[in-house]
Coordinates of C-alpha atoms in Angstrom, one line a residue:
X1 CA 3.1 156.2 269.5
X2 CA 5.8 153.5 268.1
X3 CA 8.5 153.2 270.5
X4 CA 11.6 153.0 268.8
X5 CA 13.9 153.7 271.8
X6 CA 16.8 150.5 273.0
X7 CA 14.9 148.4 275.0
X8 CA 16.8 146.4 277.7
X9 CA 16.4 143.7 279.4
X10 CA 19.1 142.4 282.5
X11 CA 19.5 140.8 284.9
X12 CA 21.3 138.9 287.2
X13 CA 21.8 134.9 287.0
X14 CA 20.7 132.8 288.9
X15 CA 17.6 134.9 290.4
X16 CA 17.9 138.6 290.0
X17 CA 15.0 139.0 289.4
X18 CA 14.7 138.3 293.4
X19 CA 15.7 141.3 294.5
X20 CA 14.6 145.4 293.9
X21 CA 17.6 146.8 292.5
X22 CA 19.7 144.0 290.3
X23 CA 15.7 142.5 288.3
X24 CA 14.7 143.6 284.5
X25 CA 15.1 146.9 284.1
X26 CA 13.3 148.2 281.0
X27 CA 13.8 151.3 279.5
X28 CA 10.5 153.3 278.6
X29 CA 10.1 154.3 275.0
X30 CA 9.7 158.5 274.7
X31 CA 6.0 158.5 275.1
X32 CA 5.5 156.5 277.6
X33 CA 8.4 158.5 279.7
X34 CA 5.8 160.4 282.3
X35 CA 4.1 157.0 282.5
X36 CA 7.1 155.7 284.6
X37 CA 7.6 158.0 287.4
X38 CA 3.8 157.5 288.3
X39 CA 4.3 153.6 289.2
X40 CA 6.9 153.7 291.8
X41 CA 5.1 156.0 294.8
X42 CA 6.2 157.8 297.0
X43 CA 8.3 157.9 300.0
X44 CA 9.5 153.8 298.6
X45 CA 6.2 152.9 300.3
X46 CA 3.7 151.3 297.6
X47 CA 1.0 149.4 299.0
X48 CA -0.3 146.3 297.0
X49 CA -3.7 147.0 296.6
X50 CA -1.9 149.7 294.4
X51 CA -0.5 147.0 292.7
X52 CA -3.4 144.8 291.7
X53 CA -5.5 147.2 291.2
X54 CA -2.9 148.4 288.5
X55 CA -2.6 144.6 287.1
X56 CA -6.6 144.1 287.0
X57 CA -6.4 148.0 284.4
X58 CA -4.0 147.0 283.0
X59 CA -5.7 143.1 281.5
X60 CA -8.7 145.4 280.4
X61 CA -5.9 147.5 277.7
X62 CA -4.3 144.5 277.1
X63 CA -7.5 143.4 275.8
X64 CA -8.5 146.0 274.3
X65 CA -5.6 146.8 272.4
X66 CA -5.4 142.2 271.3
X67 CA -8.9 143.5 269.9
X68 CA -7.3 146.6 267.4
X69 CA -7.5 145.8 263.9
X70 CA -3.8 145.9 262.5
X71 CA -4.5 147.6 260.1
X72 CA -4.2 151.3 259.4
X73 CA -1.6 154.2 258.6
X74 CA -3.4 155.8 262.3
X75 CA -1.9 154.0 265.5
X76 CA -4.9 153.9 267.7
X77 CA -4.1 155.7 271.2
X78 CA -4.6 152.1 273.0
X79 CA -1.0 151.0 272.1
X80 CA 0.0 154.3 273.9
X81 CA -2.1 154.0 277.2
X82 CA -1.0 149.8 277.0
X83 CA 2.4 150.9 277.5
X84 CA 2.5 153.7 280.0
X85 CA 0.3 151.1 282.3
X86 CA 3.2 148.4 281.8
X87 CA 5.4 150.4 282.2
X88 CA 4.6 151.5 285.4
X89 CA 4.0 147.7 286.5
X90 CA 7.2 147.0 285.2
X91 CA 8.9 149.8 287.7
X92 CA 5.8 149.1 290.3
X93 CA 7.4 145.1 290.9
X94 CA 11.4 146.0 290.6
X95 CA 11.7 148.9 293.1
X96 CA 9.2 146.8 295.6
X97 CA 9.5 143.6 294.8
X98 CA 9.8 142.1 298.5
X99 CA 6.8 144.5 299.6
X100 CA 4.2 142.5 296.2
X101 CA 6.3 138.9 296.7
X102 CA 5.0 138.9 301.1
X103 CA 2.1 140.3 299.6
X104 CA 1.0 137.3 297.2
X105 CA 2.9 137.9 294.2
X106 CA 4.1 135.1 292.1
X107 CA 7.0 135.2 289.9
X108 CA 4.8 133.8 286.9
X109 CA 3.2 136.9 286.9
X110 CA 5.9 138.7 287.1
X111 CA 6.7 136.7 284.0
X112 CA 2.8 137.3 282.6
X113 CA 3.4 141.2 282.8
X114 CA 7.3 141.3 280.5
X115 CA 5.5 138.3 277.6
X116 CA 2.2 140.9 277.6
X117 CA 5.4 143.9 277.0
X118 CA 6.9 141.8 274.3
X119 CA 3.2 141.4 272.7
X120 CA 2.5 144.4 272.2
X121 CA 5.7 145.2 270.6
X122 CA 4.3 142.3 268.2
X123 CA 1.6 143.4 267.1
X124 CA 2.9 147.1 266.8
X125 CA 5.2 145.2 264.5
X126 CA 2.4 143.8 262.9
X127 CA 0.8 147.3 262.3
X128 CA 4.0 149.0 261.9
X129 CA 6.3 146.6 259.8
X130 CA 9.6 147.4 261.8
X131 CA 11.7 144.8 262.4
X132 CA 13.0 146.8 265.5
X133 CA 9.8 146.6 267.6
X134 CA 10.3 142.6 266.6
X135 CA 13.8 142.5 268.0
X136 CA 12.0 144.3 270.9
X137 CA 9.7 141.6 271.5
X138 CA 12.4 139.1 271.3
X139 CA 14.7 140.8 273.7
X140 CA 11.4 140.3 276.6
X141 CA 10.6 137.1 275.2
X142 CA 14.2 136.3 275.9
X143 CA 14.3 136.8 279.4
X144 CA 10.5 135.6 281.0
X145 CA 12.2 132.8 278.9
X146 CA 15.9 132.4 280.6
X147 CA 14.1 133.2 284.0
X148 CA 11.9 130.7 284.1
X149 CA 9.2 132.1 284.6
X150 CA 6.7 130.6 283.7
X151 CA 8.1 127.3 285.8
X152 CA 6.1 128.6 289.1
X153 CA 3.6 125.8 289.3
X154 CA -0.3 127.5 289.9
X155 CA -3.2 126.3 288.4
X156 CA -3.1 127.1 284.6
X157 CA 0.8 127.2 284.6
X158 CA 1.1 124.5 282.0
X159 CA -1.5 126.3 279.3
X160 CA 0.5 129.5 280.4
X161 CA 3.4 129.0 279.9
X162 CA 2.9 126.6 276.1
X163 CA 1.2 129.9 274.8
X164 CA 4.1 132.0 276.0
X165 CA 6.3 129.6 274.4
X166 CA 4.2 129.4 271.2
X167 CA 4.4 133.0 270.7
X168 CA 8.1 133.3 271.4
X169 CA 8.4 130.8 268.4
X170 CA 6.5 132.7 265.8
X171 CA 8.7 136.0 266.6
X172 CA 12.1 134.0 266.6
X173 CA 10.5 133.0 263.0
X174 CA 10.3 135.3 261.4
X175 CA 13.2 137.3 263.0
X176 CA 15.4 134.5 261.3
X177 CA 16.4 133.0 264.7
X178 CA 16.5 129.5 263.1
X179 CA 20.3 128.1 264.0
X180 CA 19.5 128.0 267.7
X181 CA 16.3 129.2 269.6
X182 CA 13.9 128.4 267.9
X183 CA 15.1 124.8 267.8
X184 CA 15.4 125.1 271.7
X185 CA 11.5 126.6 271.4
X186 CA 9.7 124.2 269.5
X187 CA 11.7 121.0 271.6
X188 CA 10.7 122.6 275.1
X189 CA 7.2 123.2 273.4
X190 CA 6.7 118.8 272.6
X191 CA 8.7 117.9 276.4
X192 CA 5.8 120.7 278.4
X193 CA 3.0 118.7 276.1
X194 CA 4.3 115.4 277.3
X195 CA 4.5 116.4 281.0
X196 CA 1.4 118.8 280.9
X197 CA -0.8 115.6 279.6
X198 CA -2.0 113.7 282.8
X199 CA -3.0 118.1 283.1
X200 CA -4.7 119.5 280.5
X201 CA -8.0 118.9 279.8
X202 CA -8.5 116.7 276.9
X203 CA -9.7 119.5 274.2
X204 CA -6.9 121.7 274.8
X205 CA -4.5 118.8 275.2
X206 CA -5.8 118.2 271.3
X207 CA -5.3 121.5 270.1
X208 CA -2.1 122.0 271.8
X209 CA -1.4 118.3 269.6
X210 CA -2.2 120.2 266.6
X211 CA -0.1 122.7 266.8
X212 CA 2.7 120.5 267.7
X213 CA 2.0 118.9 264.7
X214 CA 1.4 121.9 262.3
X215 CA 5.6 123.8 264.5
X216 CA 7.1 120.0 263.3
X217 CA 5.3 120.5 259.6
X218 CA 6.6 124.4 258.8
X219 CA 10.2 123.9 260.6
X220 CA 10.5 120.5 258.0
X221 CA 9.3 122.6 254.8
X222 CA 12.6 124.3 253.9
X223 CA 14.9 122.8 256.6
X224 CA 18.0 122.2 254.5
X225 CA 17.5 126.2 253.5
X226 CA 16.4 128.0 256.5
X227 CA 19.8 129.2 257.1
X228 CA 21.1 129.6 253.7
X229 CA 20.5 133.8 253.3
X230 CA 17.9 135.5 254.8
X231 CA 14.9 135.9 252.9
X232 CA 14.7 139.9 253.8
X233 CA 16.7 142.4 251.1
X234 CA 20.3 142.0 252.4
X235 CA 23.3 144.0 251.9
X236 CA 25.5 141.4 252.1
X237 CA 24.1 139.4 249.5
X238 CA 21.4 141.9 246.9
X239 CA 23.0 144.7 245.4
X240 CA 23.0 148.5 247.2
X241 CA 19.5 150.7 245.6
X242 CA 21.9 153.0 244.4
X243 CA 24.1 150.5 243.0
X244 CA 21.3 149.0 240.2
X245 CA 21.1 149.7 236.9
X246 CA 18.8 152.9 236.8
X247 CA 16.0 154.1 234.3
X248 CA 17.4 156.6 231.1
X249 CA 16.3 160.5 232.7
X250 CA 14.7 160.5 229.4
X251 CA 12.3 158.4 230.1
X252 CA 9.1 160.3 231.6
X253 CA 8.3 158.1 235.1
X254 CA 6.9 158.9 238.3
X255 CA 9.0 158.0 241.4
X256 CA 6.7 155.4 242.5
X257 CA 7.5 153.1 246.1
X258 CA 5.7 149.8 247.4
X259 CA 4.3 151.6 250.7
X260 CA 2.0 148.9 251.3
X261 CA 0.9 144.8 251.1
X262 CA -1.6 142.6 251.6
X263 CA -0.4 138.7 251.4
X264 CA -3.6 136.3 251.4
X265 CA -2.6 133.0 251.5
X266 CA -5.2 129.9 252.1
X267 CA -5.6 126.2 250.9
X268 CA -6.9 123.0 252.4
X269 CA -4.1 121.2 254.9
X270 CA -1.5 124.0 253.7
X271 CA 1.8 123.9 256.5
X272 CA 1.3 127.0 258.4
X273 CA 2.0 127.8 262.2
X274 CA -1.0 129.7 264.1
X275 CA -2.8 131.8 261.0
X276 CA 0.7 132.5 259.1
X277 CA 1.1 129.7 255.9
X278 CA 4.4 129.2 255.0
X279 CA 3.8 131.7 250.9
X280 CA 2.6 134.7 253.6
X281 CA 6.2 133.8 255.8
X282 CA 8.3 134.1 252.8
X283 CA 6.4 137.3 250.9
X284 CA 6.2 139.5 254.1
X285 CA 10.1 138.3 255.2
X286 CA 10.8 139.7 251.0
X287 CA 9.2 142.6 251.5
X288 CA 11.9 143.9 254.1
X289 CA 15.2 145.2 254.8
X290 CA 16.8 143.4 256.6
X291 CA 18.6 144.8 259.5
X292 CA 22.6 145.6 257.8
X293 CA 24.4 142.8 259.6
X294 CA 22.0 141.2 262.0
X295 CA 22.1 138.2 259.6
X296 CA 25.4 137.9 259.0
X297 CA 26.5 137.5 262.6
X298 CA 26.5 133.4 263.5
X299 CA 22.8 133.9 261.8
X300 CA 21.6 137.6 264.1
X301 CA 23.2 135.8 267.6
X302 CA 25.8 137.2 269.5
X303 CA 27.4 134.8 271.1
X304 CA 26.2 134.1 273.9
X305 CA 23.0 134.6 272.7
X306 CA 21.6 131.1 274.9
X307 CA 22.8 131.5 277.4
X308 CA 20.8 134.7 278.7
X309 CA 24.2 136.6 278.7
X310 CA 24.9 140.0 276.8
X311 CA 21.4 140.7 275.7
X312 CA 21.6 143.9 274.5
X313 CA 23.9 142.6 271.4
X314 CA 20.2 141.5 269.9
X315 CA 19.7 144.6 269.6
X316 CA 23.0 145.3 267.5
X317 CA 22.6 147.0 263.9
X318 CA 18.8 146.9 263.6
X319 CA 18.0 150.4 263.5
X320 CA 20.0 151.1 260.6
X321 CA 18.9 154.4 260.1
X322 CA 20.7 154.3 256.2
X323 CA 18.0 151.8 255.1
X324 CA 14.6 152.1 253.6
X325 CA 11.4 151.2 256.5
X326 CA 9.1 148.4 255.0
X327 CA 6.1 148.6 253.8
X328 CA 3.6 148.6 255.3
X329 CA 2.1 144.7 255.4
X330 CA -1.1 143.1 256.3
X331 CA -1.3 139.4 256.6
X332 CA -4.5 137.6 256.5
X333 CA -5.7 134.3 257.0
X334 CA -9.0 132.2 255.8
X335 CA -10.5 136.2 255.9
X336 CA -14.0 136.9 254.6
X337 CA -14.0 138.8 251.3
X338 CA -16.2 140.6 252.9
X339 CA -13.0 141.9 255.2
X340 CA -11.1 141.4 252.3
X341 CA -12.7 144.1 250.8
X342 CA -12.6 146.5 254.2
X343 CA -9.1 146.1 254.3
X344 CA -8.5 146.8 251.1
X345 CA -10.4 149.9 250.6
X346 CA -9.1 151.1 254.0
X347 CA -5.4 150.7 252.4
X348 CA -6.2 152.2 249.0
X349 CA -7.6 155.4 250.5
X350 CA -4.5 155.8 253.5
X351 CA -2.1 155.5 250.6
X352 CA 0.3 158.2 250.8
X353 CA 1.1 159.3 247.0
X354 CA 3.7 158.7 244.8
X355 CA 3.5 155.3 245.6
X356 CA 2.3 151.6 245.2
X357 CA 0.7 148.2 247.1
X358 CA 0.8 145.0 246.2
X359 CA -1.6 142.8 246.8
X360 CA -0.4 138.8 247.4
X361 CA -3.4 136.3 246.5
X362 CA -2.3 133.1 246.8
X363 CA -4.8 130.1 246.9
X364 CA -6.9 127.7 245.0
X365 CA -9.3 128.8 242.1
X366 CA -12.3 126.9 240.6
X367 CA -13.0 127.5 237.1
X368 CA -16.2 128.2 235.7
X369 CA -17.9 126.2 232.6
X370 CA -16.1 128.9 230.1
X371 CA -13.1 128.5 230.7
X372 CA -11.2 132.4 230.4
X373 CA -14.3 133.4 230.7
X374 CA -16.3 137.0 228.9
X375 CA -14.7 140.5 229.0
X376 CA -15.6 142.4 232.0
X377 CA -18.5 144.8 230.5
X378 CA -20.2 140.9 228.2
X379 CA -20.4 139.7 232.2
X380 CA -22.1 143.2 233.4
X381 CA -24.4 142.6 230.7
X382 CA -25.0 138.6 231.5
X383 CA -25.9 139.6 235.1
X384 CA -28.5 141.6 234.0
X385 CA -29.6 139.5 231.3
X386 CA -30.5 136.5 234.5
X387 CA -33.4 139.2 235.4
X388 CA -34.5 140.4 232.4
X389 CA -38.6 139.5 232.4
X390 CA -38.4 138.6 228.6
X391 CA -35.5 136.3 228.6
X392 CA -36.8 132.4 228.3
X393 CA -33.4 131.2 227.9
X394 CA -32.8 129.2 231.6
X395 CA -29.7 130.1 233.2
X396 CA -27.5 128.1 236.1
X397 CA -25.4 129.3 238.4
X398 CA -22.0 127.2 236.8
X399 CA -23.2 128.2 233.4
X400 CA -22.4 131.6 233.6
X401 CA -19.7 130.9 236.7
X402 CA -16.7 133.2 237.0
X403 CA -13.3 132.0 237.8
X404 CA -13.0 132.7 241.6
X405 CA -10.4 132.2 244.6
X406 CA -11.6 130.6 247.5
X407 CA -10.2 131.8 250.7
X408 CA -11.7 129.9 253.1
X409 CA -14.6 127.3 253.4
X410 CA -16.7 126.3 250.4
X411 CA -20.1 126.0 252.0
X412 CA -19.9 129.9 252.3
X413 CA -19.7 130.5 248.5
X414 CA -20.4 134.0 248.8
X415 CA -18.1 135.6 251.3
X416 CA -15.2 133.1 250.7
X417 CA -14.2 133.6 246.9
X418 CA -13.6 136.7 245.4
X419 CA -13.4 137.3 241.4
X420 CA -11.0 139.0 239.4
X421 CA -13.1 141.7 238.6
X422 CA -13.6 142.2 242.7
X423 CA -10.2 144.1 242.6
X424 CA -11.5 147.0 239.5
X425 CA -12.2 149.1 241.9
X426 CA -8.6 149.6 242.9
X427 CA -7.2 150.2 240.3
X428 CA -7.9 153.9 240.9
X429 CA -4.6 153.4 242.8
X430 CA -1.5 151.9 241.5
X431 CA -1.4 148.4 242.7
X432 CA 1.2 145.2 241.5
X433 CA -0.4 141.5 242.4
X434 CA 1.6 138.7 242.5
X435 CA -1.8 136.6 241.6
X436 CA -0.9 132.5 243.2
X437 CA -3.4 130.2 242.0
X438 CA -4.4 127.5 239.2
X439 CA -7.2 129.8 238.0
X440 CA -3.8 132.6 238.0
X441 CA -4.6 133.3 233.8
X442 CA -8.2 135.0 234.5
X443 CA -6.6 137.6 236.5
X444 CA -5.8 139.1 233.0
X445 CA -9.3 140.0 232.9
X446 CA -8.2 143.3 235.4
X447 CA -5.7 144.6 232.0
X448 CA -7.7 147.6 230.2
X449 CA -10.4 147.9 233.0
X450 CA -8.6 149.5 235.2
X451 CA -10.9 152.9 236.6
X452 CA -6.9 155.1 236.4
X453 CA -4.0 153.0 237.2
X454 CA -2.7 150.7 234.9
X455 CA -1.9 147.0 237.3
X456 CA 0.3 146.0 237.1
X457 CA 0.4 141.4 237.7
X458 CA 2.8 139.0 237.7
X459 CA 1.0 135.4 237.2
X460 CA 1.4 132.0 238.5
X461 CA 1.3 128.6 236.7
X462 CA -1.8 126.8 236.0
X463 CA -0.5 124.0 236.9
X464 CA 2.1 122.6 239.3
X465 CA 2.2 118.7 238.2
X466 CA 5.4 119.4 235.9
X467 CA 8.2 120.1 238.3
X468 CA 10.5 117.2 239.6
X469 CA 10.0 118.9 243.2
X470 CA 6.8 120.3 243.3
X471 CA 4.7 117.6 242.1
X472 CA 1.7 116.1 243.7
X473 CA 1.2 116.2 248.0
X474 CA 4.3 117.8 247.9
X475 CA 3.2 121.5 246.5
X476 CA 1.7 121.8 250.4
X477 CA 4.7 120.3 252.1
X478 CA 6.7 123.0 250.4
X479 CA 5.2 125.6 249.7
X480 CA 3.7 127.1 246.6
X481 CA 6.9 126.7 243.5
X482 CA 5.8 130.5 242.1
X483 CA 6.0 131.6 246.0
X484 CA 9.3 129.8 245.9
X485 CA 10.8 131.5 242.9
X486 CA 10.1 134.5 243.7
X487 CA 11.2 135.3 247.4
X488 CA 13.9 132.2 247.7
X489 CA 14.6 131.5 243.9
X490 CA 18.0 129.3 243.9
X491 CA 16.0 127.2 246.6
X492 CA 13.3 127.0 243.9
X493 CA 15.4 126.0 241.1
X494 CA 16.7 123.2 243.5
X495 CA 14.0 121.3 245.1
X496 CA 12.8 121.8 240.0
X497 CA 14.9 120.2 239.5
X498 CA 14.8 117.6 242.6
X499 CA 17.8 118.6 244.7
X500 CA 16.5 119.0 248.1
X501 CA 19.7 121.1 249.5
X502 CA 20.3 118.2 251.7
X503 CA 23.7 117.5 249.2
X504 CA 25.1 120.6 248.4
X505 CA 27.2 122.9 250.6
X506 CA 27.2 126.4 251.7
X507 CA 30.1 127.6 249.7
X508 CA 28.4 126.2 246.6
X509 CA 25.3 126.9 247.7
X510 CA 26.6 131.2 247.9
X511 CA 28.4 130.3 244.8
X512 CA 24.7 129.5 243.1
X513 CA 23.4 132.7 244.8
X514 CA 26.5 134.8 242.7
X515 CA 25.7 132.5 239.7
X516 CA 22.2 134.2 239.8
X517 CA 22.8 137.9 241.1
X518 CA 24.6 138.1 237.8
X519 CA 21.8 136.7 235.2
X520 CA 19.1 139.0 237.2
X521 CA 22.0 141.8 237.0
X522 CA 21.9 141.3 233.0
X523 CA 18.2 141.3 232.7
X524 CA 17.7 144.9 235.0
X525 CA 20.1 145.9 232.5
X526 CA 18.1 144.8 229.3
X527 CA 14.9 145.8 230.8
X528 CA 16.7 149.2 230.9
X529 CA 18.2 149.5 228.0
X530 CA 14.6 149.1 226.2
X531 CA 12.3 151.6 224.7
X532 CA 9.1 149.4 224.6
X533 CA 9.0 148.3 227.6
X534 CA 5.5 149.3 229.3
X535 CA 5.7 152.5 231.6
X536 CA 4.3 150.7 234.5
X537 CA 6.9 147.8 234.2
X538 CA 9.5 151.3 234.4
X539 CA 8.2 152.2 238.1
X540 CA 8.1 148.8 239.3
X541 CA 11.7 149.0 238.5
X542 CA 11.9 152.4 240.1
X543 CA 11.6 150.5 244.1
X544 CA 14.1 147.5 245.6
X545 CA 12.2 145.5 246.1
X546 CA 9.4 145.0 243.3
X547 CA 12.4 145.2 241.3
X548 CA 14.1 141.8 242.5
X549 CA 10.4 140.4 242.8
X550 CA 10.5 140.8 239.3
X551 CA 13.6 140.3 238.1
X552 CA 12.9 136.8 239.9
X553 CA 9.8 136.3 238.1
X554 CA 11.9 136.5 234.9
X555 CA 14.0 133.2 235.9
X556 CA 11.3 131.3 236.8
X557 CA 9.5 131.9 233.7
X558 CA 13.0 131.4 231.5
X559 CA 13.9 127.9 234.4
X560 CA 10.3 126.9 233.3
X561 CA 9.8 127.2 230.0
X562 CA 13.9 125.6 229.0
X563 CA 12.5 122.5 231.8
X564 CA 12.3 119.7 229.8
X565 CA 9.3 118.4 231.6
X566 CA 7.5 120.7 231.3
X567 CA 8.1 120.8 227.3
X568 CA 6.9 124.5 227.3
X569 CA 3.2 124.2 228.2
X570 CA 1.6 126.8 228.6
X571 CA -0.2 125.9 231.2
X572 CA 3.3 125.1 233.4
X573 CA 4.0 128.5 232.6
X574 CA 3.9 131.9 234.4
X575 CA 2.7 134.9 232.4
X576 CA 2.7 138.7 233.5
X577 CA 0.8 141.5 232.2
X578 CA 1.4 143.8 230.9
X579 CA 3.9 141.7 228.7
X580 CA 7.1 142.6 229.0
X581 CA 10.5 143.1 226.6
X582 CA 10.7 139.5 223.7
X583 CA 14.6 139.7 225.0
X584 CA 13.7 139.1 228.6
X585 CA 10.9 135.9 226.8
X586 CA 11.7 132.9 228.4
X587 CA 13.5 131.5 225.5
X588 CA 14.9 134.8 224.2
X589 CA 19.1 133.8 223.9
X590 CA 20.3 136.2 227.2
X591 CA 17.5 133.6 228.8
X592 CA 18.9 130.7 228.3
X593 CA 22.6 131.9 228.7
X594 CA 21.0 132.7 232.0
X595 CA 19.3 129.7 232.9
X596 CA 22.3 127.8 231.6
X597 CA 24.6 129.8 234.0
X598 CA 22.1 127.9 236.7
X599 CA 21.4 124.8 235.8
X600 CA 25.6 124.2 235.1
X601 CA 27.3 125.0 237.5
X602 CA 24.4 122.5 240.0
X603 CA 25.1 120.4 237.2
X604 CA 21.5 120.2 236.0
X605 CA 22.1 121.4 232.7
X606 CA 20.7 117.9 230.7
X607 CA 17.6 118.5 232.8
X608 CA 16.6 121.4 230.3
X609 CA 16.9 122.6 226.3
X610 CA 19.0 124.9 225.4
X611 CA 20.1 125.9 221.9
X612 CA 22.6 124.6 220.5
X613 CA 24.4 128.2 218.4
X614 CA 24.3 129.1 222.0
X615 CA 27.5 130.9 223.2
X616 CA 27.3 129.8 226.7
X617 CA 29.5 131.3 229.8
X618 CA 32.8 130.9 232.0
X619 CA 31.5 128.1 234.4
X620 CA 32.7 126.8 237.4
X621 CA 33.0 123.7 239.0
X622 CA 31.9 123.0 242.1
X623 CA 34.4 123.6 245.2
X624 CA 33.9 120.4 247.1
X625 CA 32.7 116.7 245.8
X626 CA 30.1 116.8 248.2
X627 CA 28.2 119.5 247.5
X628 CA 26.2 119.2 244.3
X629 CA 26.0 115.7 242.2
X630 CA 26.8 116.2 238.9
X631 CA 23.8 112.8 237.9
X632 CA 21.2 115.2 238.8

């Protein structure tokens, strides 16, 4: 059951929730329609006992849905059951509000019903990656906020109110409602926590204090850039797929498209909110389609968004039939390796034909004594030699340790570290790997050891000390440099040259985006015309979302190759497997022209080493002296 019909929450300002006809209305999905008629009772009579019994049943249904795994293409029947019962509850409290109020119904209970409906929609978004479901959740949360349901004084009111605000904030963040709603919610959480300091238990207060600190760090990470452009693939900023340069018909291709993705990031003390880290947050949105027009309209807002009126406009353009479906994404935070492999195996098993899966891993790594390590076959032989009784050589775990990624605390090494060879069994299906780690190079050992399909891999630099804007602790304050280049390349370029975004105006930023788009298009035309392009990259270029990642990788590699601070050090450069044609290499003439185009406009050409023989393109000057500091 996937509720995709329009859901609206309407009401009268100034307490419309207190009458049966002016209260909130939930138009359920078609699958829920049969259940709605059951909730109204008969003859206008609604015994309070029936409502309380139904509310208790709904609580149990909600708990079951909350405990369901958020992966798998088969949607559990519990979703449909939960929506039906909450539809009945919502209908009953509308039609019999006065009787229920007399029987002891409190306003916070009405708010909790609406908030749980919103949470059901959000959990469905986590499974289906349908942005329309996220908007449904936003509308319900917004109605609860505007009608101040949780201001009702009762035992545990502060905790319920804080939990509601935090969940709403997460939905607003993912939906890019960062112009007004997100700051408003963050401020309300801080104020409510200060007011509740005396009523909350000390342990609860410390926990919520930590949540507030997480929110502050998350919003501070890239606040100067947050409303510049969407991270999602947007027709307002990105070329429509039908206009992209295509591979000639004479080239053999299978037409693979991105269908599923696993996003996993873990670093100690990294920027995150709940279980969504800054890096996975960026990748999550980068692998979705921006509903046409929703970002351009004042960052997705209707004119009366904050007043609580005109709510149906929040859903405007969110169901564009022309847009392809979003890939199914599963976000994992600090998973045990058995759980990670379980999710990976399930998604590989259910992966449709002629599709590809993306695996994004961003984590710190530990290097074994052998550096790159022996090849796969030697590792297998060496592992068995440890158990050979005729082998008298003393073997230490440190000596034969293969580089690995840490997905959790190091006390549980066996269940928290993942090795490149763990990926090999899953190369029976087409995989696109993005590895952002100091030991990303170790995953090159997968190439040539695949079990059926060649894996496409984008690998980050092993060192981050070469970048001005990403040196030291700033990496964990602003997210990964490599991930930022893949998801917000102009922003990453600005950070690299030491521009934190405070001195660049929107008009100049948009011009830089246009120049970058021109460069990406030139790289794309070179790739599709190349006769030496590996077949796996031919397939990647056929998917608009993956193509965009690949072209931004080329921009990242070219930028870092020419950046003087990196001095062309191998550990400061990203790599890809299989290799791309030399025509799009980091120091090719095409790449130098493309980087020069953006660097000159942003006044940072002197920070790069360009060949003297290059014929540079004409660059427009910034439109305002306050936009770009030419002395950078």
